[in-house]
PDB file of C-alpha atoms and ligand atoms in Angstrom:
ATOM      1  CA  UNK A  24     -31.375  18.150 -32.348  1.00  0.00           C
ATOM      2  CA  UNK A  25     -32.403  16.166 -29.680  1.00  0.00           C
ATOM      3  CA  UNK A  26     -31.736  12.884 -30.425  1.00  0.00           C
ATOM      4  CA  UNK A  27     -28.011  13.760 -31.524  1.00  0.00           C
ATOM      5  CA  UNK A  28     -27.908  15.134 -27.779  1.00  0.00           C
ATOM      6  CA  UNK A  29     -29.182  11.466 -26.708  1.00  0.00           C
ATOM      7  CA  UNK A  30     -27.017   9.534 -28.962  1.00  0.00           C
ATOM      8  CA  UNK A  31     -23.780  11.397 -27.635  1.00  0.00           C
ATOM      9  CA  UNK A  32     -25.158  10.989 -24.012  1.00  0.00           C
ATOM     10  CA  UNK A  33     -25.198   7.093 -24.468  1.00  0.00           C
ATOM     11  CA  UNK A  34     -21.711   7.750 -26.457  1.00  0.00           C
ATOM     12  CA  UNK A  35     -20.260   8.531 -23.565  1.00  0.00           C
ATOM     13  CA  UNK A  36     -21.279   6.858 -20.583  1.00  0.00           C
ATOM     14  CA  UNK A  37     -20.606   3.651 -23.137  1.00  0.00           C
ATOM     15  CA  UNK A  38     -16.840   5.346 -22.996  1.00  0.00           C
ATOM     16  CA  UNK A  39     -16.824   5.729 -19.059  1.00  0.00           C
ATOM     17  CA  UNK A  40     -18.541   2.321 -18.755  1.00  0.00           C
ATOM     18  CA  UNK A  41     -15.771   1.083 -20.909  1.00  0.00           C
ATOM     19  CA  UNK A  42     -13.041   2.960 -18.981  1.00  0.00           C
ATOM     20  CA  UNK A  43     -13.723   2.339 -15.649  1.00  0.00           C
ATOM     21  CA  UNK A  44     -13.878  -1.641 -16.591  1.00  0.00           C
ATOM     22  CA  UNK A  45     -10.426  -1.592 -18.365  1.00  0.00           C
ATOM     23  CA  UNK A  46      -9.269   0.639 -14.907  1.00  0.00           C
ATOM     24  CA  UNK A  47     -10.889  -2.501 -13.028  1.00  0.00           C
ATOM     25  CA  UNK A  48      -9.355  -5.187 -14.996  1.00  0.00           C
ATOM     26  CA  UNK A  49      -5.930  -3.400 -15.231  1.00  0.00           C
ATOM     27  CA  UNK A  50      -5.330  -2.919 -11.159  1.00  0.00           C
ATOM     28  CA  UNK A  51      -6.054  -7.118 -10.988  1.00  0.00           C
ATOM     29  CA  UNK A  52      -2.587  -7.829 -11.804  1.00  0.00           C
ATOM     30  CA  UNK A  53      -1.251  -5.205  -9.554  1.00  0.00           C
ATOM     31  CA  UNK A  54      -3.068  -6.170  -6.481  1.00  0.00           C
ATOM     32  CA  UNK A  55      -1.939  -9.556  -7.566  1.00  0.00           C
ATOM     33  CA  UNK A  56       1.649  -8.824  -7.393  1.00  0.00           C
ATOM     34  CA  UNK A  57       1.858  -8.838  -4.061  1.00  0.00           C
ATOM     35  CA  UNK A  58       3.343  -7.317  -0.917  1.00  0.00           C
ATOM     36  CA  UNK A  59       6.513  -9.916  -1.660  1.00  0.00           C
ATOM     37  CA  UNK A  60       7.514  -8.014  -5.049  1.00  0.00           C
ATOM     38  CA  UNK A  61       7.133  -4.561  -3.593  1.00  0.00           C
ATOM     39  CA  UNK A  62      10.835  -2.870  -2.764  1.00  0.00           C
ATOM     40  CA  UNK A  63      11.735  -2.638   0.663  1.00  0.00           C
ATOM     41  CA  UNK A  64      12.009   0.248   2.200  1.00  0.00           C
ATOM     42  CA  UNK A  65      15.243   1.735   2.655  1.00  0.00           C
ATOM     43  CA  UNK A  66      17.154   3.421   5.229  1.00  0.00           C
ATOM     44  CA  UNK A  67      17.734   6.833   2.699  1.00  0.00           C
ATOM     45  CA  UNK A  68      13.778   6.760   2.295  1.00  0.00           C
ATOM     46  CA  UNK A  69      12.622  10.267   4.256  1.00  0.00           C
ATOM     47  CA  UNK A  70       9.396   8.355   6.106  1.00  0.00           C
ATOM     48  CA  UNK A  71      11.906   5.755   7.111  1.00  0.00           C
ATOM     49  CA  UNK A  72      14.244   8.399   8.504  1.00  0.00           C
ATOM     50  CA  UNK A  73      11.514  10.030  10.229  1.00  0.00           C
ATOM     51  CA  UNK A  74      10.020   7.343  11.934  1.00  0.00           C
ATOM     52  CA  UNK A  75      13.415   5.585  12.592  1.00  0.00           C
ATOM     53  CA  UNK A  76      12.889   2.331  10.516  1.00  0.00           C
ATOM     54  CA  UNK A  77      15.378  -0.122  10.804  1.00  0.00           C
ATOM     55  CA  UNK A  78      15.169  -3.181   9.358  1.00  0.00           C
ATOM     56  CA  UNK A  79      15.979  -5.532  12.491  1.00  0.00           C
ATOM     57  CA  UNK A  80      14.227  -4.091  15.761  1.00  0.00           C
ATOM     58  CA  UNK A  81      17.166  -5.615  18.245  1.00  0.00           C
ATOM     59  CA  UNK A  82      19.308  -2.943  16.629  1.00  0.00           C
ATOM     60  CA  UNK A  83      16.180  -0.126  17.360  1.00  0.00           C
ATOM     61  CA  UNK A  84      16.597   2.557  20.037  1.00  0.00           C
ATOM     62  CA  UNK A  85      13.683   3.007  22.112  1.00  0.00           C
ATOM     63  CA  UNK A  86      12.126  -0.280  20.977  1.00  0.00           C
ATOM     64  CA  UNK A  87       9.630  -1.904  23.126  1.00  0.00           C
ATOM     65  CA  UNK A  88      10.931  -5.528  23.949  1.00  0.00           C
ATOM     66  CA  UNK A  89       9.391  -8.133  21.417  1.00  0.00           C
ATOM     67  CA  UNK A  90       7.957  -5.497  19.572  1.00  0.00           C
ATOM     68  CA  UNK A  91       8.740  -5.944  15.924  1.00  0.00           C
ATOM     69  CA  UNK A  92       7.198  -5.310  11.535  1.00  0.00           C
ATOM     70  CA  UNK A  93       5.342  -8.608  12.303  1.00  0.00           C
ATOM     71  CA  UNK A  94       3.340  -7.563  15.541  1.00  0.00           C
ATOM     72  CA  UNK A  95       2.273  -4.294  14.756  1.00  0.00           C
ATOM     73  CA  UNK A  96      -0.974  -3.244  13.133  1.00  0.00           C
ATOM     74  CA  UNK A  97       0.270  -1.335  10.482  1.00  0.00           C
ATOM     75  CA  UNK A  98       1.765  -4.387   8.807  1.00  0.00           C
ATOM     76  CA  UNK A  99      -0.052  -5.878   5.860  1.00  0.00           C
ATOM     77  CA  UNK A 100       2.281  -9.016   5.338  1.00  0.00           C
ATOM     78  CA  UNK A 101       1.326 -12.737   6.452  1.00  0.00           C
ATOM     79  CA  UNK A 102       1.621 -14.176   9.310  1.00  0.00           C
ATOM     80  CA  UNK A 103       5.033 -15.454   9.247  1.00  0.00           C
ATOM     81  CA  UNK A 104       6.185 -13.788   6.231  1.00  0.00           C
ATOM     82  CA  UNK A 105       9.574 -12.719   6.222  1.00  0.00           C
ATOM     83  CA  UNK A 106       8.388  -9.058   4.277  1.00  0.00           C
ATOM     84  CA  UNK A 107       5.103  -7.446   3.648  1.00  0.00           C
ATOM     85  CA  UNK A 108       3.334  -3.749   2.978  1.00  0.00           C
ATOM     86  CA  UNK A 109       2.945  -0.898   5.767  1.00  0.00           C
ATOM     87  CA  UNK A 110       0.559   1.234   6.128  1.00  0.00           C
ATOM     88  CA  UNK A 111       2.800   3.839   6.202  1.00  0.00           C
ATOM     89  CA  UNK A 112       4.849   2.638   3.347  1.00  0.00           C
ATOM     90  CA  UNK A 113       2.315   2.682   0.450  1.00  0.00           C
ATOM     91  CA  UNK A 114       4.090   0.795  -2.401  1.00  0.00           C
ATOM     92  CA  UNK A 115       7.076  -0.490  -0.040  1.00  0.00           C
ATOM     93  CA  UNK A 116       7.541  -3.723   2.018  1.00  0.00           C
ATOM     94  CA  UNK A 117       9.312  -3.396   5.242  1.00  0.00           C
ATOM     95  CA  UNK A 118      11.012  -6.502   7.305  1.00  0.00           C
ATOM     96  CA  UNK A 119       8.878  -8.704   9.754  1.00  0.00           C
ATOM     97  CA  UNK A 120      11.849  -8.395  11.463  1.00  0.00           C
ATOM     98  CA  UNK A 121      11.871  -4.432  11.705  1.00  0.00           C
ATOM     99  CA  UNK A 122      10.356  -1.765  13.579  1.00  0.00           C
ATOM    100  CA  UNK A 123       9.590   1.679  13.672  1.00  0.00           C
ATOM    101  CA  UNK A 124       8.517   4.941  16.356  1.00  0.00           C
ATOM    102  CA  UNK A 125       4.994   4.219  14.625  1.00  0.00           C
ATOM    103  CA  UNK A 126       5.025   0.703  15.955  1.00  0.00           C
ATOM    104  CA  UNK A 127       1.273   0.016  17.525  1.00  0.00           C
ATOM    105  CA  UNK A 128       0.451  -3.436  19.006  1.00  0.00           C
ATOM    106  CA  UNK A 129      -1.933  -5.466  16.803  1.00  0.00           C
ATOM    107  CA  UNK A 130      -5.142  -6.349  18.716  1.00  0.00           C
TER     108      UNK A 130
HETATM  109  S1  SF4 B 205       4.390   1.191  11.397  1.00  0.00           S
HETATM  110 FE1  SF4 B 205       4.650  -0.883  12.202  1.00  0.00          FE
HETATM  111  S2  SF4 B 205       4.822  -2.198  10.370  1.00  0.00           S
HETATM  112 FE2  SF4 B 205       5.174  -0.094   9.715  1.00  0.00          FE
HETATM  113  S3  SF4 B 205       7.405   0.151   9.792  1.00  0.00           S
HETATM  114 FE3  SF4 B 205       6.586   0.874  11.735  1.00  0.00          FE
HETATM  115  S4  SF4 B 205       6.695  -0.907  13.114  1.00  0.00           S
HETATM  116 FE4  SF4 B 205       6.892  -1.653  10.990  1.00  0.00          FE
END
């Protein structure tokens, strides 16, 4: 009886061994995709509407001057990208050019 209960043991952590590599392998190509192919955020989105997200911070009430998407720390885009992640935008891009009531200098 024991042995069965061994061979089953080794069954499956060869199945979660298995699974978490395929899990591993799988997110490469979505980390690979990119903060350029992610849809950017848009004005209907709730968070955007709550934080007051627009997309060009000239046209932002209660903007700091200069402060902008690009300069903040919550942006995950390169330097001089024109679009990249949020932190508060998982799976969305927001503008370089825009800004939001979250906006916090990056250091
Ligand atoms: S938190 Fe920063 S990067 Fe994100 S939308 Fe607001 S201003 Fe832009």
């Amino acid at each position: 009886m024991k042995p069965v209960t061994d061979e089953s043991r080794r069954r499956l952590l060869k199945s979660v061994t298995l699974g978490v590599a395929l899990v591993s392998v799988a997110g490469l190509p979505l980390r690979a995709a990119s903060a350029a192919d992610l849809p950017l955020v848009t004005a209907d989105d709730p968070t955007a509407k709550a934080l007051r997200y627009v997309s060009d911070a000239s046209k932002a009430s209660g903007a700091k001057p200069g402060s902008k998407c690009a300069n903040c720390s919550n942006y995950q885009g390169a330097a001089g990208s024109a679009q990249g992640g949020c932190l508060l935008f998982p799976g969305k891009a927001v503008k370089a050019t825009g800004w939001c009531s979250s906006w916090t200098a990056k250091t």
